[in-house]
PDB file of C-alpha atoms in Angstrom:
ATOM      1  CA  MET V   1     -75.347   3.750  41.971  1.00 51.00           C
ATOM      2  CA  ARG V   2     -72.390   2.579  43.258  1.00 52.00           C
ATOM      3  CA  LYS V   3     -70.198   3.893  40.875  1.00 48.00           C
ATOM      4  CA  TYR V   4     -70.945   7.194  41.606  1.00 50.00           C
ATOM      5  CA  GLN V   5     -71.057   6.392  45.403  1.00 50.00           C
ATOM      6  CA  LYS V   6     -67.421   5.321  45.075  1.00 50.00           C
ATOM      7  CA  ILE V   7     -66.548   8.485  43.012  1.00 48.00           C
ATOM      8  CA  VAL V   8     -67.667  10.617  45.736  1.00 46.00           C
ATOM      9  CA  LEU V   9     -65.907   8.406  48.504  1.00 50.00           C
ATOM     10  CA  PHE V  10     -62.567   8.618  46.336  1.00 50.00           C
ATOM     11  CA  LEU V  11     -62.951  12.576  46.173  1.00 45.00           C
ATOM     12  CA  GLY V  12     -63.744  13.100  49.759  1.00 53.00           C
ATOM     13  CA  LEU V  13     -60.438  10.825  50.815  1.00 48.00           C
ATOM     14  CA  TRP V  14     -58.394  13.455  48.635  1.00 47.00           C
ATOM     15  CA  ALA V  15     -59.927  16.241  50.158  1.00 48.00           C
ATOM     16  CA  LEU V  16     -59.319  15.155  53.427  1.00 46.00           C
ATOM     17  CA  LEU V  17     -55.758  14.308  52.316  1.00 42.00           C
ATOM     18  CA  GLY V  18     -55.381  17.722  51.273  1.00 48.00           C
ATOM     19  CA  LEU V  19     -56.728  18.976  54.002  1.00 42.00           C
ATOM     20  CA  LEU V  20     -54.582  17.205  56.907  1.00 41.00           C
ATOM     21  CA  GLY V  21     -51.438  18.223  54.052  1.00 44.00           C
ATOM     22  CA  GLY V  22     -52.395  22.076  54.373  1.00 42.00           C
ATOM     23  CA  LEU V  23     -52.297  21.370  58.221  1.00 37.00           C
ATOM     24  CA  PHE V  24     -49.436  19.794  58.318  1.00 35.00           C
ATOM     25  CA  SER V  25     -47.342  22.387  56.303  1.00 36.00           C
ATOM     26  CA  VAL V  26     -48.389  25.356  58.268  1.00 32.00           C
ATOM     27  CA  LEU V  27     -47.489  23.407  61.637  1.00 33.00           C
ATOM     28  CA  MET V  28     -44.310  22.902  59.595  1.00 34.00           C
ATOM     29  CA  ALA V  29     -44.102  26.934  58.479  1.00 32.00           C
ATOM     30  CA  GLY V  30     -44.591  27.799  62.332  1.00 32.00           C
ATOM     31  CA  LYS V  31     -41.584  26.241  63.221  1.00 29.00           C
ATOM     32  CA  ILE V  32     -39.136  27.252  60.308  1.00 27.00           C
ATOM     33  CA  ALA V  33     -40.427  30.686  61.607  1.00 27.00           C
ATOM     34  CA  VAL V  34     -39.152  30.780  65.012  1.00 28.00           C
ATOM     35  CA  LEU V  35     -35.473  31.397  65.060  1.00 29.00           C
ATOM     36  CA  PRO V  36     -33.148  29.509  66.911  1.00 31.00           C
ATOM     37  CA  ASP V  37     -31.501  31.272  69.636  1.00 32.00           C
ATOM     38  CA  ALA V  38     -29.506  34.499  68.681  1.00 31.00           C
ATOM     39  CA  LYS V  39     -27.223  34.728  70.960  1.00 33.00           C
ATOM     40  CA  ASN V  40     -24.161  33.341  68.821  1.00 34.00           C
ATOM     41  CA  ASP V  41     -25.480  35.996  65.971  1.00 35.00           C
ATOM     42  CA  ARG V  42     -23.848  39.252  67.142  1.00 37.00           C
ATOM     43  CA  LEU V  43     -24.593  41.457  64.743  1.00 37.00           C
ATOM     44  CA  PHE V  44     -28.366  40.801  65.659  1.00 37.00           C
ATOM     45  CA  ALA V  45     -27.685  40.290  69.075  1.00 40.00           C
ATOM     46  CA  TYR V  46     -25.797  43.961  69.241  1.00 46.00           C
ATOM     47  CA  VAL V  47     -26.516  46.738  71.461  1.00 48.00           C
ATOM     48  CA  GLY V  48     -23.959  49.052  71.827  1.00 55.00           C
ATOM     49  CA  PRO V  49     -22.013  52.575  69.478  1.00 65.00           C
ATOM     50  CA  GLU V  50     -24.059  52.389  66.030  1.00 71.00           C
ATOM     51  CA  LEU V  51     -22.422  50.109  63.250  1.00 77.00           C
ATOM     52  CA  PRO V  52     -21.818  51.437  59.790  1.00 80.00           C
ATOM     53  CA  THR V  53     -25.208  51.453  57.750  1.00 80.00           C
ATOM     54  CA  SER V  54     -22.761  49.755  55.039  1.00 80.00           C
ATOM     55  CA  TRP V  55     -22.026  46.815  56.515  1.00 82.00           C
ATOM     56  CA  GLN V  56     -26.025  45.653  55.549  1.00 80.00           C
ATOM     57  CA  GLN V  57     -24.939  45.459  51.613  1.00 83.00           C
ATOM     58  CA  PRO V  58     -23.080  42.522  50.538  1.00 88.00           C
ATOM     59  CA  VAL V  59     -19.751  42.733  49.552  1.00 92.00           C
ATOM     60  CA  ASP V  60     -17.918  40.490  46.932  1.00 94.00           C
ATOM     61  CA  TRP V  61     -14.771  39.848  48.938  1.00 94.00           C
ATOM     62  CA  GLN V  62     -13.269  38.323  46.133  1.00 95.00           C
ATOM     63  CA  LEU V  63     -13.473  41.405  43.887  1.00 95.00           C
ATOM     64  CA  SER V  64     -12.331  44.017  47.167  1.00 95.00           C
ATOM     65  CA  ALA V  65      -9.083  45.199  47.548  1.00 95.00           C
ATOM     66  CA  GLN V  66     -10.332  46.187  51.027  1.00 93.00           C
ATOM     67  CA  LEU V  67      -9.831  43.956  54.024  1.00 93.00           C
ATOM     68  CA  PRO V  68     -13.287  43.440  56.434  1.00 94.00           C
ATOM     69  CA  GLU V  69     -13.869  46.134  58.782  1.00 93.00           C
ATOM     70  CA  VAL V  70     -14.255  45.068  62.671  1.00 94.00           C
ATOM     71  CA  ARG V  71     -15.426  46.926  66.046  1.00 94.00           C
ATOM     72  CA  ALA V  72     -14.386  46.369  69.307  1.00 95.00           C
ATOM     73  CA  VAL V  73     -17.161  47.108  71.654  1.00 93.00           C
ATOM     74  CA  CYS V  74     -17.449  46.968  75.796  1.00 91.00           C
ATOM     75  CA  GLY V  75     -20.660  47.953  77.000  1.00 88.00           C
ATOM     76  CA  THR V  76     -21.624  51.156  75.270  1.00 86.00           C
ATOM     77  CA  VAL V  77     -18.385  52.201  74.404  1.00 88.00           C
ATOM     78  CA  GLY V  78     -16.570  51.133  71.027  1.00 90.00           C
ATOM     79  CA  VAL V  79     -13.577  51.636  69.631  1.00 92.00           C
ATOM     80  CA  GLU V  80     -12.407  50.496  65.701  1.00 93.00           C
ATOM     81  CA  PRO V  81      -9.116  49.234  65.738  1.00 95.00           C
ATOM     82  CA  ALA V  82      -5.892  50.166  63.773  1.00 95.00           C
ATOM     83  CA  ARG V  83      -5.375  48.477  61.135  1.00 93.00           C
ATOM     84  CA  GLY V  84      -1.203  47.404  61.314  1.00 91.00           C
ATOM     85  CA  ALA V  85       0.722  44.591  59.365  1.00 93.00           C
ATOM     86  CA  GLY V  86      -1.525  42.747  56.528  1.00 95.00           C
ATOM     87  CA  GLU V  87      -1.592  41.727  53.289  1.00 96.00           C
ATOM     88  CA  TRP V  88      -4.729  40.626  50.405  1.00 97.00           C
ATOM     89  CA  THR V  89      -5.330  39.070  47.350  1.00 96.00           C
ATOM     90  CA  TYR V  90      -8.331  39.845  45.086  1.00 96.00           C
ATOM     91  CA  PHE V  91      -9.594  39.855  41.727  1.00 95.00           C
ATOM     92  CA  ALA V  92      -9.276  43.323  40.185  1.00 95.00           C
ATOM     93  CA  ASP V  93     -11.889  42.750  37.994  1.00 94.00           C
ATOM     94  CA  SER V  94     -14.912  40.012  36.559  1.00 93.00           C
ATOM     95  CA  PHE V  95     -12.772  39.849  33.678  1.00 94.00           C
ATOM     96  CA  SER V  96      -9.396  38.941  35.904  1.00 94.00           C
ATOM     97  CA  ARG V  97     -11.869  35.924  38.205  1.00 93.00           C
ATOM     98  CA  GLN V  98     -12.537  34.884  35.055  1.00 93.00           C
ATOM     99  CA  ASN V  99      -9.190  34.579  33.721  1.00 93.00           C
ATOM    100  CA  GLY V 100      -7.526  33.567  37.145  1.00 92.00           C
ATOM    101  CA  LEU V 101      -5.417  36.400  37.545  1.00 94.00           C
ATOM    102  CA  VAL V 102      -5.078  37.601  41.177  1.00 95.00           C
ATOM    103  CA  THR V 103      -3.875  41.050  42.787  1.00 96.00           C
ATOM    104  CA  SER V 104      -2.316  41.235  46.152  1.00 96.00           C
ATOM    105  CA  TRP V 105      -0.826  44.435  48.355  1.00 96.00           C
ATOM    106  CA  GLN V 106       1.082  43.663  51.709  1.00 95.00           C
ATOM    107  CA  ALA V 107       1.524  46.550  54.520  1.00 93.00           C
ATOM    108  CA  TYR V 108       3.857  46.397  57.434  1.00 91.00           C
ATOM    109  CA  GLY V 109       3.270  47.827  60.459  1.00 89.00           C
ATOM    110  CA  LEU V 110       4.785  48.424  64.007  1.00 91.00           C
ATOM    111  CA  GLN V 111       4.780  45.840  66.467  1.00 92.00           C
ATOM    112  CA  PRO V 112       2.161  46.894  68.776  1.00 94.00           C
ATOM    113  CA  LEU V 113       3.671  48.273  72.204  1.00 93.00           C
ATOM    114  CA  ARG V 114       5.427  51.094  69.408  1.00 92.00           C
ATOM    115  CA  ALA V 115       3.149  51.647  67.976  1.00 93.00           C
ATOM    116  CA  GLN V 116       1.471  52.920  70.904  1.00 93.00           C
ATOM    117  CA  GLU V 117       4.897  54.527  72.326  1.00 91.00           C
ATOM    118  CA  GLN V 118       3.813  56.721  69.531  1.00 91.00           C
ATOM    119  CA  GLY V 119       0.513  57.059  70.169  1.00 92.00           C
ATOM    120  CA  LEU V 120      -1.011  55.656  67.101  1.00 93.00           C
ATOM    121  CA  LEU V 121      -3.450  53.762  68.980  1.00 95.00           C
ATOM    122  CA  PRO V 122      -7.103  54.305  69.075  1.00 95.00           C
ATOM    123  CA  MET V 123      -8.074  53.997  72.936  1.00 95.00           C
ATOM    124  CA  LEU V 124     -11.245  51.968  74.354  1.00 93.00           C
ATOM    125  CA  ILE V 125     -11.876  53.964  77.131  1.00 89.00           C
ATOM    126  CA  LEU V 126     -14.095  51.254  79.976  1.00 82.00           C
ATOM    127  CA  PRO V 127     -16.910  52.352  81.889  1.00 73.00           C
ATOM    128  CA  ALA V 128     -16.935  53.845  85.213  1.00 74.00           C
ATOM    129  CA  LEU V 129     -17.894  50.776  87.771  1.00 71.00           C
ATOM    130  CA  SER V 130     -18.539  50.504  90.850  1.00 67.00           C
ATOM    131  CA  GLU V 131     -17.144  48.122  93.380  1.00 68.00           C
ATOM    132  CA  ALA V 132     -20.572  46.168  93.394  1.00 68.00           C
ATOM    133  CA  GLU V 133     -20.780  46.008  89.187  1.00 77.00           C
ATOM    134  CA  LYS V 134     -18.387  43.730  86.930  1.00 84.00           C
ATOM    135  CA  LEU V 135     -17.009  44.906  83.266  1.00 86.00           C
ATOM    136  CA  PRO V 136     -18.970  43.668  80.863  1.00 90.00           C
ATOM    137  CA  PRO V 137     -17.330  41.667  77.963  1.00 93.00           C
ATOM    138  CA  LEU V 138     -15.301  42.692  75.079  1.00 95.00           C
ATOM    139  CA  GLN V 139     -17.062  41.468  71.727  1.00 94.00           C
ATOM    140  CA  LEU V 140     -15.420  42.235  68.324  1.00 95.00           C
ATOM    141  CA  PHE V 141     -18.214  42.795  65.770  1.00 93.00           C
ATOM    142  CA  TRP V 142     -17.351  42.266  62.144  1.00 94.00           C
ATOM    143  CA  GLN V 143     -17.999  42.677  58.899  1.00 93.00           C
ATOM    144  CA  ARG V 144     -16.878  39.485  57.315  1.00 93.00           C
ATOM    145  CA  GLU V 145     -16.310  36.408  60.335  1.00 93.00           C
ATOM    146  CA  PRO V 146     -12.636  35.116  59.662  1.00 96.00           C
ATOM    147  CA  GLN V 147     -11.691  31.792  59.761  1.00 96.00           C
ATOM    148  CA  GLN V 148      -8.782  32.388  62.516  1.00 96.00           C
ATOM    149  CA  LEU V 149      -8.678  34.697  64.982  1.00 96.00           C
ATOM    150  CA  THR V 150      -5.897  34.796  67.660  1.00 97.00           C
ATOM    151  CA  LEU V 151      -6.172  38.269  70.479  1.00 97.00           C
ATOM    152  CA  THR V 152      -3.355  39.050  72.574  1.00 97.00           C
ATOM    153  CA  LEU V 153      -2.985  40.938  75.018  1.00 96.00           C
ATOM    154  CA  TYR V 154       0.202  43.183  75.978  1.00 96.00           C
ATOM    155  CA  ASP V 155       1.327  44.622  79.310  1.00 94.00           C
ATOM    156  CA  TYR V 156       2.135  48.273  78.138  1.00 93.00           C
ATOM    157  CA  SER V 157       2.288  49.672  81.945  1.00 92.00           C
ATOM    158  CA  TRP V 158       4.858  47.304  82.518  1.00 90.00           C
ATOM    159  CA  TRP V 159       6.485  47.906  79.171  1.00 89.00           C
ATOM    160  CA  HIS V 160       6.281  51.489  79.715  1.00 88.00           C
ATOM    161  CA  SER V 161       8.419  51.006  82.962  1.00 87.00           C
ATOM    162  CA  TYR V 162      10.946  49.291  81.962  1.00 86.00           C
ATOM    163  CA  GLY V 163      10.684  48.080  77.927  1.00 82.00           C
ATOM    164  CA  ARG V 164      10.612  51.957  76.422  1.00 76.00           C
ATOM    165  CA  GLY V 165      13.703  52.594  74.116  1.00 74.00           C
ATOM    166  CA  THR V 166      14.797  48.779  73.605  1.00 77.00           C
ATOM    167  CA  ASP V 167      13.535  46.256  71.109  1.00 79.00           C
ATOM    168  CA  ASN V 168      12.723  43.458  73.309  1.00 82.00           C
ATOM    169  CA  PHE V 169       9.613  42.471  72.298  1.00 85.00           C
ATOM    170  CA  ALA V 170       9.598  39.323  73.570  1.00 85.00           C
ATOM    171  CA  ARG V 171      10.433  40.535  77.561  1.00 88.00           C
ATOM    172  CA  ALA V 172       6.815  42.349  77.431  1.00 89.00           C
ATOM    173  CA  PRO V 173       4.253  40.507  79.232  1.00 93.00           C
ATOM    174  CA  LYS V 174       1.367  38.951  77.410  1.00 95.00           C
ATOM    175  CA  GLN V 175      -1.421  36.236  77.325  1.00 95.00           C
ATOM    176  CA  GLU V 176      -3.554  35.431  74.920  1.00 97.00           C
ATOM    177  CA  LEU V 177      -6.750  35.827  75.850  1.00 96.00           C
ATOM    178  CA  LYS V 178      -9.560  32.751  75.115  1.00 96.00           C
ATOM    179  CA  PRO V 179     -13.277  32.915  73.889  1.00 95.00           C
ATOM    180  CA  ALA V 180     -16.262  32.606  76.084  1.00 95.00           C
ATOM    181  CA  ALA V 181     -18.865  30.493  74.064  1.00 94.00           C
ATOM    182  CA  ASP V 182     -20.636  33.347  72.997  1.00 92.00           C
ATOM    183  CA  GLY V 183     -17.489  34.378  70.618  1.00 93.00           C
ATOM    184  CA  SER V 184     -16.845  37.730  73.535  1.00 95.00           C
ATOM    185  CA  TYR V 185     -13.206  38.323  75.677  1.00 97.00           C
ATOM    186  CA  THR V 186     -13.296  39.077  79.345  1.00 94.00           C
ATOM    187  CA  LEU V 187     -10.521  41.923  79.806  1.00 93.00           C
ATOM    188  CA  PRO V 188      -8.887  42.328  82.806  1.00 89.00           C
ATOM    189  CA  HIS V 189     -10.036  45.300  85.099  1.00 84.00           C
ATOM    190  CA  ASP V 190      -7.184  45.929  87.147  1.00 86.00           C
ATOM    191  CA  GLY V 191      -5.816  49.614  86.798  1.00 87.00           C
ATOM    192  CA  LYS V 192      -3.281  48.703  84.485  1.00 92.00           C
ATOM    193  CA  SER V 193      -2.956  49.675  80.742  1.00 93.00           C
ATOM    194  CA  TYR V 194      -3.128  47.635  77.876  1.00 95.00           C
ATOM    195  CA  VAL V 195      -2.478  46.942  73.860  1.00 96.00           C
ATOM    196  CA  VAL V 196      -5.034  44.586  72.526  1.00 97.00           C
ATOM    197  CA  ALA V 197      -3.560  43.149  68.874  1.00 97.00           C
ATOM    198  CA  ILE V 198      -6.313  41.419  67.314  1.00 97.00           C
ATOM    199  CA  ASP V 199      -4.610  38.781  64.479  1.00 97.00           C
ATOM    200  CA  ALA V 200      -7.437  37.869  62.004  1.00 97.00           C
ATOM    201  CA  GLU V 201      -7.140  35.331  58.934  1.00 97.00           C
ATOM    202  CA  TRP V 202      -9.892  35.503  55.822  1.00 97.00           C
ATOM    203  CA  ARG V 203     -10.198  32.908  53.086  1.00 95.00           C
ATOM    204  CA  THR V 204     -12.589  34.383  50.505  1.00 93.00           C
ATOM    205  CA  GLY V 205     -11.922  31.313  48.198  1.00 89.00           C
ATOM    206  CA  GLU V 206      -8.989  29.644  46.487  1.00 85.00           C
ATOM    207  CA  ASN V 207      -5.831  30.567  44.643  1.00 83.00           C
ATOM    208  CA  GLY V 208      -4.516  32.328  47.905  1.00 90.00           C
ATOM    209  CA  LEU V 209      -7.940  34.723  47.856  1.00 95.00           C
ATOM    210  CA  GLY V 210      -7.928  36.492  51.019  1.00 96.00           C
ATOM    211  CA  GLY V 211      -5.646  37.558  53.789  1.00 96.00           C
ATOM    212  CA  LYS V 212      -4.502  38.861  56.907  1.00 96.00           C
ATOM    213  CA  ALA V 213      -4.237  41.541  59.212  1.00 96.00           C
ATOM    214  CA  GLN V 214      -3.453  42.965  62.734  1.00 96.00           C
ATOM    215  CA  LEU V 215      -5.424  44.994  64.331  1.00 96.00           C
ATOM    216  CA  CYS V 216      -4.899  46.745  67.706  1.00 96.00           C
ATOM    217  CA  PHE V 217      -6.364  49.506  70.055  1.00 97.00           C
ATOM    218  CA  PHE V 218      -5.480  50.223  73.510  1.00 96.00           C
ATOM    219  CA  LEU V 219      -6.689  50.128  77.177  1.00 94.00           C
ATOM    220  CA  PRO V 220      -5.469  53.029  78.995  1.00 93.00           C
ATOM    221  CA  GLY V 221      -5.159  52.433  82.726  1.00 87.00           C
ATOM    222  CA  GLU V 222      -2.389  53.796  85.461  1.00 78.00           C
ATOM    223  CA  LEU V 223       1.263  54.660  84.083  1.00 74.00           C
ATOM    224  CA  THR V 224       3.931  55.220  85.794  1.00 58.00           C
TER     225      THR V 224
END
């Protein structure tokens, strides 16, 4: 009889442990299911012009001959920057990847100020604001995030008045904008015109795979 009591007690303890383990799993699952703060997830926190649906499809960038795309958005308005100089190295097909045979292309572009002189840059028309309103931050939404990124602002109002017809681009006032903690940028809202140049670099694997590009757009303002 005592033997059966031990067996029953053992089975009871085993069932209790299983119940506690299941309860612990449920609690942990509840914690895991809670997503972290999405403020740095710029794609899913996005509110503004519609992004291409193709961005939702996975891309094998080692087999892609195209650079990742980007959208520049300020509040509810956005623009697709024009591509200037760039280069890209990739595998033309799966056979090339298996044998380490890479393909590269290189493109040359105008200096951003010269490109705007010729009217080649798309415009980001900033929203009209009252005196009490602040300009929304500039956000960059990438099809694939670059590993290195620099954003340079050229004073096109100055260039329009003093630099046109020359090649002395070093004289043009410019500043490198630093991102905020959420990756956004604060644009000037002083009535001047600016050219925004984005220099991005991607590394998608070994053997120099990936590349870099300069992408530009225009912030129109007053020109004298």
